[in-house]
Amino acid sequence: MTQRAIISLRPHESAEDCWRMIAQRHDYHFYHTPIISTHKRYINISMLADFSEIIISSQNV
């Protein structure tokens, strides 16, 4: 079963910005990020490397 981490972007953020931030802050490949956004609050989750799929969800409307 695929475990997913969903990263929700704020209106002023782009997916590229998100990946760049992840790459700069963490020594992981893009699909192994310890940052997840829940209700627009960023939470550090060190175990997120166990997730096999990362989804970026844009809230831009």
mmCIF file of N, CA and C in Angstrom:
data_model
loop_
_atom_site.group_PDB
_atom_site.id
_atom_site.type_symbol
_atom_site.label_atom_id
_atom_site.label_comp_id
_atom_site.label_asym_id
_atom_site.label_seq_id
_atom_site.Cartn_x
_atom_site.Cartn_y
_atom_site.Cartn_z
ATOM 1 N N MET A 1 0.832 -1.187 0.000
ATOM 2 C CA MET A 1 0.000 0.000 0.000
ATOM 3 C C MET A 1 0.879 1.254 0.000
ATOM 4 N N THR A 2 0.502 2.199 -0.827
ATOM 5 C CA THR A 2 1.268 3.429 -0.936
ATOM 6 C C THR A 2 0.909 4.391 0.182
ATOM 7 N N GLN A 3 1.924 4.874 0.869
ATOM 8 C CA GLN A 3 1.704 5.896 1.880
ATOM 9 C C GLN A 3 1.992 7.250 1.249
ATOM 10 N N ARG A 4 1.117 8.208 1.486
ATOM 11 C CA ARG A 4 1.272 9.499 0.844
ATOM 12 C C ARG A 4 1.413 10.612 1.871
ATOM 13 N N ALA A 5 2.268 11.559 1.563
ATOM 14 C CA ALA A 5 2.376 12.784 2.333
ATOM 15 C C ALA A 5 1.910 13.918 1.427
ATOM 16 N N ILE A 6 0.987 14.706 1.916
ATOM 17 C CA ILE A 6 0.438 15.791 1.112
ATOM 18 C C ILE A 6 0.973 17.124 1.620
ATOM 19 N N ILE A 7 1.556 17.890 0.714
ATOM 20 C CA ILE A 7 2.060 19.215 1.031
ATOM 21 C C ILE A 7 1.136 20.221 0.376
ATOM 22 N N SER A 8 0.478 21.021 1.176
ATOM 23 C CA SER A 8 -0.439 22.032 0.646
ATOM 24 C C SER A 8 0.275 23.370 0.543
ATOM 25 N N LEU A 9 0.218 23.954 -0.634
ATOM 26 C CA LEU A 9 0.889 25.225 -0.860
ATOM 27 C C LEU A 9 -0.040 26.387 -0.541
ATOM 28 N N ARG A 10 0.536 27.433 0.034
ATOM 29 C CA ARG A 10 -0.211 28.669 0.235
ATOM 30 C C ARG A 10 -0.298 29.398 -1.113
ATOM 31 N N PRO A 11 -1.216 30.363 -1.228
ATOM 32 C CA PRO A 11 -1.416 31.043 -2.519
ATOM 33 C C PRO A 11 -0.151 31.655 -3.112
ATOM 34 N N HIS A 12 0.772 32.133 -2.277
ATOM 35 C CA HIS A 12 1.974 32.785 -2.809
ATOM 36 C C HIS A 12 3.100 31.794 -3.088
ATOM 37 N N GLU A 13 2.899 30.525 -2.823
ATOM 38 C CA GLU A 13 3.945 29.527 -3.021
ATOM 39 C C GLU A 13 3.741 28.767 -4.329
ATOM 40 N N SER A 14 4.837 28.356 -4.913
ATOM 41 C CA SER A 14 4.757 27.508 -6.099
ATOM 42 C C SER A 14 5.361 26.147 -5.754
ATOM 43 N N ALA A 15 5.040 25.155 -6.559
ATOM 44 C CA ALA A 15 5.594 23.820 -6.326
ATOM 45 C C ALA A 15 7.116 23.853 -6.423
ATOM 46 N N GLU A 16 7.623 24.647 -7.365
ATOM 47 C CA GLU A 16 9.076 24.755 -7.516
ATOM 48 C C GLU A 16 9.712 25.339 -6.261
ATOM 49 N N ASP A 17 9.081 26.370 -5.699
ATOM 50 C CA ASP A 17 9.587 26.951 -4.450
ATOM 51 C C ASP A 17 9.602 25.915 -3.336
ATOM 52 N N CYS A 18 8.558 25.122 -3.295
ATOM 53 C CA CYS A 18 8.438 24.102 -2.254
ATOM 54 C C CYS A 18 9.569 23.090 -2.355
ATOM 55 N N TRP A 19 9.807 22.573 -3.555
ATOM 56 C CA TRP A 19 10.870 21.587 -3.740
ATOM 57 C C TRP A 19 12.237 22.189 -3.443
ATOM 58 N N ARG A 20 12.419 23.450 -3.835
ATOM 59 C CA ARG A 20 13.712 24.101 -3.589
ATOM 60 C C ARG A 20 13.958 24.224 -2.094
ATOM 61 N N MET A 21 12.932 24.607 -1.349
ATOM 62 C CA MET A 21 13.051 24.732 0.096
ATOM 63 C C MET A 21 13.389 23.381 0.725
ATOM 64 N N ILE A 22 12.701 22.346 0.264
ATOM 65 C CA ILE A 22 12.946 21.007 0.796
ATOM 66 C C ILE A 22 14.382 20.571 0.510
ATOM 67 N N ALA A 23 14.829 20.799 -0.713
ATOM 68 C CA ALA A 23 16.177 20.378 -1.095
ATOM 69 C C ALA A 23 17.241 21.131 -0.308
ATOM 70 N N GLN A 24 16.990 22.416 -0.034
ATOM 71 C CA GLN A 24 17.979 23.213 0.687
ATOM 72 C C GLN A 24 18.042 22.841 2.158
ATOM 73 N N ARG A 25 16.908 22.519 2.741
ATOM 74 C CA ARG A 25 16.870 22.287 4.182
ATOM 75 C C ARG A 25 17.196 20.854 4.581
ATOM 76 N N HIS A 26 17.025 19.926 3.650
ATOM 77 C CA HIS A 26 17.127 18.533 4.044
ATOM 78 C C HIS A 26 17.946 17.732 3.041
ATOM 79 N N ASP A 27 18.723 16.843 3.550
ATOM 80 C CA ASP A 27 19.601 16.051 2.719
ATOM 81 C C ASP A 27 18.869 14.804 2.228
ATOM 82 N N TYR A 28 17.747 15.030 1.575
ATOM 83 C CA TYR A 28 16.939 13.941 1.049
ATOM 84 C C TYR A 28 16.750 14.150 -0.436
ATOM 85 N N HIS A 29 16.400 13.094 -1.117
ATOM 86 C CA HIS A 29 15.911 13.274 -2.470
ATOM 87 C C HIS A 29 14.542 13.929 -2.395
ATOM 88 N N PHE A 30 14.074 14.455 -3.519
ATOM 89 C CA PHE A 30 12.816 15.191 -3.506
ATOM 90 C C PHE A 30 11.663 14.355 -2.965
ATOM 91 N N TYR A 31 11.696 13.054 -3.158
ATOM 92 C CA TYR A 31 10.571 12.235 -2.712
ATOM 93 C C TYR A 31 10.750 11.761 -1.274
ATOM 94 N N HIS A 32 11.795 12.219 -0.620
ATOM 95 C CA HIS A 32 11.991 11.908 0.797
ATOM 96 C C HIS A 32 12.093 13.216 1.567
ATOM 97 N N THR A 33 10.986 13.859 1.804
ATOM 98 C CA THR A 33 11.000 15.129 2.499
ATOM 99 C C THR A 33 10.383 15.021 3.882
ATOM 100 N N PRO A 34 11.005 15.656 4.883
ATOM 101 C CA PRO A 34 10.437 15.612 6.225
ATOM 102 C C PRO A 34 9.483 16.775 6.506
ATOM 103 N N ILE A 35 9.011 17.459 5.475
ATOM 104 C CA ILE A 35 8.086 18.563 5.725
ATOM 105 C C ILE A 35 6.717 18.229 5.178
ATOM 106 N N ILE A 36 5.720 18.387 6.001
ATOM 107 C CA ILE A 36 4.333 18.185 5.569
ATOM 108 C C ILE A 36 3.505 19.349 6.107
ATOM 109 N N SER A 37 2.581 19.812 5.316
ATOM 110 C CA SER A 37 1.742 20.926 5.737
ATOM 111 C C SER A 37 0.347 20.410 6.051
ATOM 112 N N THR A 38 -0.128 20.727 7.236
ATOM 113 C CA THR A 38 -1.469 20.331 7.646
ATOM 114 C C THR A 38 -2.209 21.570 8.108
ATOM 115 N N HIS A 39 -3.307 21.874 7.455
ATOM 116 C CA HIS A 39 -4.078 23.065 7.795
ATOM 117 C C HIS A 39 -3.192 24.305 7.796
ATOM 118 N N LYS A 40 -2.318 24.397 6.789
ATOM 119 C CA LYS A 40 -1.441 25.552 6.573
ATOM 120 C C LYS A 40 -0.411 25.761 7.676
ATOM 121 N N ARG A 41 -0.192 24.782 8.506
ATOM 122 C CA ARG A 41 0.865 24.876 9.512
ATOM 123 C C ARG A 41 1.910 23.821 9.185
ATOM 124 N N TYR A 42 3.162 24.256 9.090
ATOM 125 C CA TYR A 42 4.208 23.311 8.744
ATOM 126 C C TYR A 42 4.676 22.533 9.958
ATOM 127 N N ILE A 43 4.755 21.252 9.796
ATOM 128 C CA ILE A 43 5.125 20.358 10.884
ATOM 129 C C ILE A 43 6.310 19.509 10.423
ATOM 130 N N ASN A 44 7.358 19.477 11.220
ATOM 131 C CA ASN A 44 8.497 18.618 10.904
ATOM 132 C C ASN A 44 8.177 17.179 11.256
ATOM 133 N N ILE A 45 8.294 16.304 10.304
ATOM 134 C CA ILE A 45 8.044 14.888 10.555
ATOM 135 C C ILE A 45 9.263 14.108 10.079
ATOM 136 N N SER A 46 10.094 13.694 11.018
ATOM 137 C CA SER A 46 11.357 13.074 10.650
ATOM 138 C C SER A 46 11.163 11.700 10.023
ATOM 139 N N MET A 47 10.026 11.078 10.285
ATOM 140 C CA MET A 47 9.805 9.729 9.778
ATOM 141 C C MET A 47 9.254 9.727 8.352
ATOM 142 N N LEU A 48 9.144 10.896 7.738
ATOM 143 C CA LEU A 48 8.461 10.978 6.458
ATOM 144 C C LEU A 48 9.207 10.260 5.335
ATOM 145 N N ALA A 49 10.453 9.908 5.565
ATOM 146 C CA ALA A 49 11.194 9.159 4.556
ATOM 147 C C ALA A 49 10.559 7.799 4.298
ATOM 148 N N ASP A 50 9.697 7.351 5.222
ATOM 149 C CA ASP A 50 9.004 6.080 5.034
ATOM 150 C C ASP A 50 7.883 6.183 4.012
ATOM 151 N N PHE A 51 7.492 7.414 3.695
ATOM 152 C CA PHE A 51 6.415 7.582 2.729
ATOM 153 C C PHE A 51 6.948 7.347 1.319
ATOM 154 N N SER A 52 6.162 6.678 0.505
ATOM 155 C CA SER A 52 6.617 6.324 -0.830
ATOM 156 C C SER A 52 6.114 7.292 -1.891
ATOM 157 N N GLU A 53 5.251 8.215 -1.507
ATOM 158 C CA GLU A 53 4.742 9.165 -2.491
ATOM 159 C C GLU A 53 4.481 10.502 -1.818
ATOM 160 N N ILE A 54 4.945 11.556 -2.453
ATOM 161 C CA ILE A 54 4.718 12.906 -1.961
ATOM 162 C C ILE A 54 3.844 13.631 -2.968
ATOM 163 N N ILE A 55 2.771 14.235 -2.498
ATOM 164 C CA ILE A 55 1.858 14.953 -3.372
ATOM 165 C C ILE A 55 1.884 16.431 -3.001
ATOM 166 N N ILE A 56 2.044 17.273 -4.015
ATOM 167 C CA ILE A 56 1.962 18.707 -3.773
ATOM 168 C C ILE A 56 0.608 19.181 -4.238
ATOM 169 N N SER A 57 -0.128 19.769 -3.338
ATOM 170 C CA SER A 57 -1.474 20.237 -3.631
ATOM 171 C C SER A 57 -1.497 21.761 -3.564
ATOM 172 N N SER A 58 -1.879 22.391 -4.665
ATOM 173 C CA SER A 58 -1.935 23.835 -4.702
ATOM 174 C C SER A 58 -3.312 24.312 -4.277
ATOM 175 N N GLN A 59 -3.315 25.349 -3.424
ATOM 176 C CA GLN A 59 -4.579 25.915 -2.980
ATOM 177 C C GLN A 59 -4.943 27.137 -3.810
ATOM 178 N N ASN A 60 -4.163 27.408 -4.857
ATOM 179 C CA ASN A 60 -4.460 28.556 -5.715
ATOM 180 C C ASN A 60 -5.776 28.318 -6.447
ATOM 181 N N VAL A 61 -6.606 29.314 -6.434
ATOM 182 C CA VAL A 61 -7.902 29.184 -7.107
ATOM 183 C C VAL A 61 -8.033 30.292 -8.136
#
